[in-house]
Structure formats: C-alpha cells, structure tokens
mmCIF file of C-alpha atoms in Angstrom:
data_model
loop_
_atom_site.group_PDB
_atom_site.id
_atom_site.type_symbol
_atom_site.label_atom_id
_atom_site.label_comp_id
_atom_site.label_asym_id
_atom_site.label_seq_id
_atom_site.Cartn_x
_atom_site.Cartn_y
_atom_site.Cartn_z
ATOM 1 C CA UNK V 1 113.688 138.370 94.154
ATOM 2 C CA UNK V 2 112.554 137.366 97.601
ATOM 3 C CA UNK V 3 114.166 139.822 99.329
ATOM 4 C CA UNK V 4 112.752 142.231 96.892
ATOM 5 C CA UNK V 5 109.239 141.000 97.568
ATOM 6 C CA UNK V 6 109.780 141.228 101.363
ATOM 7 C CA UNK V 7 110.930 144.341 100.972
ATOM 8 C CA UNK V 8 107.769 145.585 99.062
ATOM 9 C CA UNK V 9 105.409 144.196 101.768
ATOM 10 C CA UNK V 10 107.478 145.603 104.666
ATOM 11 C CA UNK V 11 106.576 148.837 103.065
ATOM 12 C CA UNK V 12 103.175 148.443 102.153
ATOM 13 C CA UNK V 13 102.800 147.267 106.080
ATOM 14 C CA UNK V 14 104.149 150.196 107.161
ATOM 15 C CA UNK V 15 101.945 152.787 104.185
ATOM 16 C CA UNK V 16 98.872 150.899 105.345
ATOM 17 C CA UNK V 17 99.339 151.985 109.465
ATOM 18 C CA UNK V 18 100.130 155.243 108.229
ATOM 19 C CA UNK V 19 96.462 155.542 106.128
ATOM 20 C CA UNK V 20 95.325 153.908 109.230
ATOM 21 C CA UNK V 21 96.174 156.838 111.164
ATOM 22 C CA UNK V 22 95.924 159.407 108.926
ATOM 23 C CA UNK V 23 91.678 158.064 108.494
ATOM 24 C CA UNK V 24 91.656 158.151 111.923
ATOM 25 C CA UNK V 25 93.106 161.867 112.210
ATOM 26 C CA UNK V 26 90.224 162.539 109.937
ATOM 27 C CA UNK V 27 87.580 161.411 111.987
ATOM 28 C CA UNK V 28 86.729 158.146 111.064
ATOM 29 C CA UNK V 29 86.502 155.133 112.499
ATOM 30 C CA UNK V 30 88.975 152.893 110.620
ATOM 31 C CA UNK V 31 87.411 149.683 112.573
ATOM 32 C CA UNK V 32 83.760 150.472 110.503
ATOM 33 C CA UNK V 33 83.510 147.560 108.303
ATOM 34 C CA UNK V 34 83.768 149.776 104.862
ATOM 35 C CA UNK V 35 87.209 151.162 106.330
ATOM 36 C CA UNK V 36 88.700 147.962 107.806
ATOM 37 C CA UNK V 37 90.976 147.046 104.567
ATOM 38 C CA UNK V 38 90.752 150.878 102.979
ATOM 39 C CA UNK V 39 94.599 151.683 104.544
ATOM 40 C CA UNK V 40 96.062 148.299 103.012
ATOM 41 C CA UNK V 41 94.002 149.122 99.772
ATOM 42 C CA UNK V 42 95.437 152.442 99.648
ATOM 43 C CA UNK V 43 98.713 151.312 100.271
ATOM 44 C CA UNK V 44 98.867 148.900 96.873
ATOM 45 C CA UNK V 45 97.792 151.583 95.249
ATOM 46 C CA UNK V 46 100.005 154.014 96.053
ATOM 47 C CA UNK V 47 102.461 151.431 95.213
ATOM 48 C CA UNK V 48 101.053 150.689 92.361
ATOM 49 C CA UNK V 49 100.605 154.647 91.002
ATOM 50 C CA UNK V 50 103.953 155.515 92.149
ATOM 51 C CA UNK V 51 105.688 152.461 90.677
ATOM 52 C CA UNK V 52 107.979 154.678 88.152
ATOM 53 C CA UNK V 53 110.370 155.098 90.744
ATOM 54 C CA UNK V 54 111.566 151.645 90.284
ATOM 55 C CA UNK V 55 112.065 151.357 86.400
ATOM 56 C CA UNK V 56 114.465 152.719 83.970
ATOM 57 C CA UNK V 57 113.146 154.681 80.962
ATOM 58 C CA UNK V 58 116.668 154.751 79.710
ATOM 59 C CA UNK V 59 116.944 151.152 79.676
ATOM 60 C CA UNK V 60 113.458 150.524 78.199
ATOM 61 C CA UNK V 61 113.887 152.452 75.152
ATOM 62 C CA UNK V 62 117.866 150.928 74.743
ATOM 63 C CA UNK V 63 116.267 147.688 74.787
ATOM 64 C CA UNK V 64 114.663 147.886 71.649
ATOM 65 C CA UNK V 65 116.844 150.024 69.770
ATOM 66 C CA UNK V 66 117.514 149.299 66.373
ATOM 67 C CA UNK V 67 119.880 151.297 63.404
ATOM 68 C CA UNK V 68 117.859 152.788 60.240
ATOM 69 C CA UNK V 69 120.474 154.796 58.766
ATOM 70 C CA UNK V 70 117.786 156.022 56.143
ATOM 71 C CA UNK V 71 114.597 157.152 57.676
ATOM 72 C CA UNK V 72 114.792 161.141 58.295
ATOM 73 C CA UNK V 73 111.121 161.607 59.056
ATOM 74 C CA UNK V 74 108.859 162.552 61.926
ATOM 75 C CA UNK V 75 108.508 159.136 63.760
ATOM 76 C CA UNK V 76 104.949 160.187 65.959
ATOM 77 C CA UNK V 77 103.145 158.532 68.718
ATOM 78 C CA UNK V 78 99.805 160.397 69.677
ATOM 79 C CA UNK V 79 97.347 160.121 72.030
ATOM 80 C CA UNK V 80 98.722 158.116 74.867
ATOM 81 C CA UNK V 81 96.976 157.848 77.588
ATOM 82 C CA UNK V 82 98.921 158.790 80.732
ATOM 83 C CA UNK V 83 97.588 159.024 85.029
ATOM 84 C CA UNK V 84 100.031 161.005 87.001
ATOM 85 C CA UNK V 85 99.544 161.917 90.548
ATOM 86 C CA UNK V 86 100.568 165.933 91.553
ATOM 87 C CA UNK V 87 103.279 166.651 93.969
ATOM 88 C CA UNK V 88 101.785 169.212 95.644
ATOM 89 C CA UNK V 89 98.645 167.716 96.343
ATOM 90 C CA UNK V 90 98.338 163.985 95.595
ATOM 91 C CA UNK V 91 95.829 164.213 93.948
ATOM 92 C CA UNK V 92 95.551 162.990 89.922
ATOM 93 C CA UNK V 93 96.126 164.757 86.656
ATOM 94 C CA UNK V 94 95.752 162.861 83.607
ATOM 95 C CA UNK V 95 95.208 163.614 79.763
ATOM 96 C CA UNK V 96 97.417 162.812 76.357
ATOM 97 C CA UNK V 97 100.724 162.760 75.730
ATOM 98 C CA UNK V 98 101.833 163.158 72.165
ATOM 99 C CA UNK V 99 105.756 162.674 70.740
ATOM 100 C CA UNK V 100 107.717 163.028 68.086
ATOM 101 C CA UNK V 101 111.268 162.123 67.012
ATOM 102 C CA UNK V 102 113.438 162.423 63.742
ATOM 103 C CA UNK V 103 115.810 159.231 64.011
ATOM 104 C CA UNK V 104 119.344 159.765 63.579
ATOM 105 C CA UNK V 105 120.674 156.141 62.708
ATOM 106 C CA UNK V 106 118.400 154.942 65.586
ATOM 107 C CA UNK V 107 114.574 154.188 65.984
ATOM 108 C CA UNK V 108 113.290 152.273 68.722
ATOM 109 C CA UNK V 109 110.501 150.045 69.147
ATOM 110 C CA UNK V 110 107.325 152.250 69.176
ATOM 111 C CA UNK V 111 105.794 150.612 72.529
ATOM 112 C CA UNK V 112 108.904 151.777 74.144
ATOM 113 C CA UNK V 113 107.864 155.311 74.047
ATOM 114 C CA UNK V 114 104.387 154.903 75.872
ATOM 115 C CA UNK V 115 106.411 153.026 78.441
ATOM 116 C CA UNK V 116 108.433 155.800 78.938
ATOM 117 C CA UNK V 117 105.879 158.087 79.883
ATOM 118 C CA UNK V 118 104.161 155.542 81.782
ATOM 119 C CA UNK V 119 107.431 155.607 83.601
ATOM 120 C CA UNK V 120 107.293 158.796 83.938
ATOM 121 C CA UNK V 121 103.885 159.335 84.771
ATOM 122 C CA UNK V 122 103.673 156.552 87.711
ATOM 123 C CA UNK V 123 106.119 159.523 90.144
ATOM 124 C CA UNK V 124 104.982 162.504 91.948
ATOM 125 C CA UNK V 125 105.136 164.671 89.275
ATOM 126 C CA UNK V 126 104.406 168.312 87.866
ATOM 127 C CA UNK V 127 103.560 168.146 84.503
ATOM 128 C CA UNK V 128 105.875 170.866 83.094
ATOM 129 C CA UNK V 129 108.788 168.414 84.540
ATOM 130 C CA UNK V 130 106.687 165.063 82.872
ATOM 131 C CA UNK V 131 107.452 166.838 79.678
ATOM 132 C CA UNK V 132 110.837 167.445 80.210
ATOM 133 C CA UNK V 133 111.713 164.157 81.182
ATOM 134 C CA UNK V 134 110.116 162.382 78.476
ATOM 135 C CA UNK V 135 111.693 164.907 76.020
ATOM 136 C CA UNK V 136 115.076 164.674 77.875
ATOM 137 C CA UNK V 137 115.081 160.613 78.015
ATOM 138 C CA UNK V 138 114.374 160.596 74.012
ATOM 139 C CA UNK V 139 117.259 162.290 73.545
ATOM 140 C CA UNK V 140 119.815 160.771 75.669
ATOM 141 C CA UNK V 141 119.094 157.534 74.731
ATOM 142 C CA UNK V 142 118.437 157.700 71.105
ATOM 143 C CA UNK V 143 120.116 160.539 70.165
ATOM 144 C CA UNK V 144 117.636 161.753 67.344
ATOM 145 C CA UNK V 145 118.284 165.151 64.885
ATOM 146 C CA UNK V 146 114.608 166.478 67.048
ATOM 147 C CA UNK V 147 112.406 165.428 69.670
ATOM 148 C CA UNK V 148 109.183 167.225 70.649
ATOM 149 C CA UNK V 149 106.827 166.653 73.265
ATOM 150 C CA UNK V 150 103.100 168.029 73.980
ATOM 151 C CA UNK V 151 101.092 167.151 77.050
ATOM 152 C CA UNK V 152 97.460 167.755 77.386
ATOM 153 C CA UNK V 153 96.083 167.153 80.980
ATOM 154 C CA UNK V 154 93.485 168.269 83.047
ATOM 155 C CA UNK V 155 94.205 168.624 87.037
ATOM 156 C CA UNK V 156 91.860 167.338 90.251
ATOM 157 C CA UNK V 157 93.789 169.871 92.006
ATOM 158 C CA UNK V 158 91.796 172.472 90.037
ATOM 159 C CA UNK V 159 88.827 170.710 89.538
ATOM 160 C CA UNK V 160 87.997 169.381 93.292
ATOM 161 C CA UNK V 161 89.434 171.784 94.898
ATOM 162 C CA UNK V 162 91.076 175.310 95.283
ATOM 163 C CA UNK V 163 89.570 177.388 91.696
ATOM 164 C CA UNK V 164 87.153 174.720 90.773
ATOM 165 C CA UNK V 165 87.614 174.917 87.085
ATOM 166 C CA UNK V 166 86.216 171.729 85.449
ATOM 167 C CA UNK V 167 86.774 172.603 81.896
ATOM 168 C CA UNK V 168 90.255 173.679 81.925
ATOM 169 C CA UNK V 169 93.234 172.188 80.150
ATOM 170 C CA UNK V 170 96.785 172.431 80.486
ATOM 171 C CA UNK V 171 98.905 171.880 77.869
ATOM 172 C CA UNK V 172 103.144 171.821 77.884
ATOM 173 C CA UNK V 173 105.664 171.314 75.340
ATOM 174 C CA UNK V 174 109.108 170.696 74.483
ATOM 175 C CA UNK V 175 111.467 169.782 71.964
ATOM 176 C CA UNK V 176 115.068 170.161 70.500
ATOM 177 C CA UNK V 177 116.914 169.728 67.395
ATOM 178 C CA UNK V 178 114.897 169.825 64.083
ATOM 179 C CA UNK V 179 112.247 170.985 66.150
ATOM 180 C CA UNK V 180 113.680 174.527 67.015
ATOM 181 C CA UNK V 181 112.689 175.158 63.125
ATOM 182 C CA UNK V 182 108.724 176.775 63.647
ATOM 183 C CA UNK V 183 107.865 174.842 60.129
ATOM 184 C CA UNK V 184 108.616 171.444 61.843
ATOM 185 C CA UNK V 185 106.693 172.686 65.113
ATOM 186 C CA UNK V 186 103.867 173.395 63.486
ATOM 187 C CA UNK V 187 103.928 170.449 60.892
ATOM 188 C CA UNK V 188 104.008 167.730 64.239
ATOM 189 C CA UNK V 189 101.323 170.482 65.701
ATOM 190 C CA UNK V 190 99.200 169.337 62.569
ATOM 191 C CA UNK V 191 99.632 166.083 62.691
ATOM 192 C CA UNK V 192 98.348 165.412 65.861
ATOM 193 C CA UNK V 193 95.228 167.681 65.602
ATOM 194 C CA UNK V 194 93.923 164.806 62.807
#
C-alpha cells in the first residue's frame, strides 16, 4: 500500500509541473498568488476524475452476486447520475444513465450497477463507448437473458465551445438478449419516462 501511495504522489508531482507549464504556455503567471497551488489542484483532480482506470467493474458487480433462480423480470436502475470527461477535448459531459437487466439465475446487489458506471464514467471516454461498456460488463459478469442501456448527457464540448448548443442532448443505447424483442424495448423505454 505504500508503494502504491508513493506511486500516486510521484505522479501527481509530475501532472502538477506539467499544469505548471502548460498555465504558463497560456500566458499566465503561475507564481500570481490565485495560480500558485492551481497545477497541484488540477492534478488531484484529474486523478480523482480519471480514477476508473484503476478499478474493476467486473469484480464489483461479482462481488455481490447472488442466485435467484425465479425472478424473470426487468431488474431497473434509473436516473444515475454520472460525470465523464471527453476524449477529444477534456472537457465534461454528464447526464443519466438508466439500466436494465432480466436475471438469469443471477442478480447482483443494486449499488453495484451505479458503481459500474461510475467506473466507467471516471476514464476518458466517448459516450457511445460508456454505453457499451456498461452494457458489455452486465453481461459478462452476470450473464442475464437481456441487458439494456440508455444514456442521456449533455456535452461542454458543444456547449463552451465549437457549435455552442446549450440545449442539446445526446442520448445512446444498447442492449442484448430479451431486449432485441421491440415490446421489451419499449416497455423499459416506459418505465423510465415515469
């Protein structure tokens, strides 16, 4: 663990001279007493948003999985909050996740899921990939008869720069199994509309 924690600060030395610099490049002066601790600041943050790197979303769902041999229904988490930085700009997208499985002997603990797009979420992402992933890790770990996804996010990219489109929302989805079938689609769809 000590090692680890060495490790972490090493790297958070060396993020913070980069932010140093890169202020600099931008024309300020990084010695200005508003600026002074802004690169280390940035630097635990960074480390902090891009943290997903380091965890397992496999693992976090296998840890609380337990067999239900008789539940065939939609198991649904909605509305979870999710803060993802863009890879192709850095800056943040955020918005609502929403997921749905049908268990197949297995359910897991239902704050395993938001974990697993907080996972997710906390890695330079795009969110048609997010979805993916999320989808992708349901169904690896917990083999279900259907998983479906739907993300609902809204870009900085667009908004504070490039089209400038404030009131635009993107929205992905995904899903196997069960879900190929448009009734079960559109009775998830439904559900998370309430």
């Amino acid at each position: 663990m000590k090692k680890e924690t060495e490790a972490l600060l090493e790297v958070r030395q060396q993020l913070s001279e980069h932010y140093r610099r890169i202020i600099e490049l931008l024309g300020e002066d990084t010695a200005r007493e508003g600026l002074k601790k802004t690169p280390m600041r940035v630097a635990k943050a960074m480390q902090f948003l891009l943290k997903g790197y380091d965890e397992d979303p496999e693992a976090v769902l296998a840890s609380a999985m337990f067999e239900e041999e008789d539940y065939k229904q939609m198991v649904i988490v909605k509305d979870i909050d999710f803060f993802s930085l863009c890879e192709h700009h850095m800056l943040p997208f955020f918005g609502k996740v929403h997921v749905a499985y049908i268990p197949n002997h297995y359910i897991t603990g239902l704050s395993k899921i938001p974990r697993v797009v907080d996972i997710f979420a906390h890695r330079l992402q795009i969110q048609e990939r997010m979805t993916l992933q999320i989808k992708e890790c349901i169904q690896k770990t917990l083999n279900p008869l259907g998983v479906m996804v739907v993300i609902e996010a809204q870009h900085m990219c667009m908004q504070m720069r490039g089209v400038e489109k404030q009131n635009s929302l993107t929205t992905t989805s995904d899903f196997t199994g069960s879900f190929q079938q448009a009734r079960t689609r559109e009775e998830f769809m439904n559900l998370i509309k309430k």
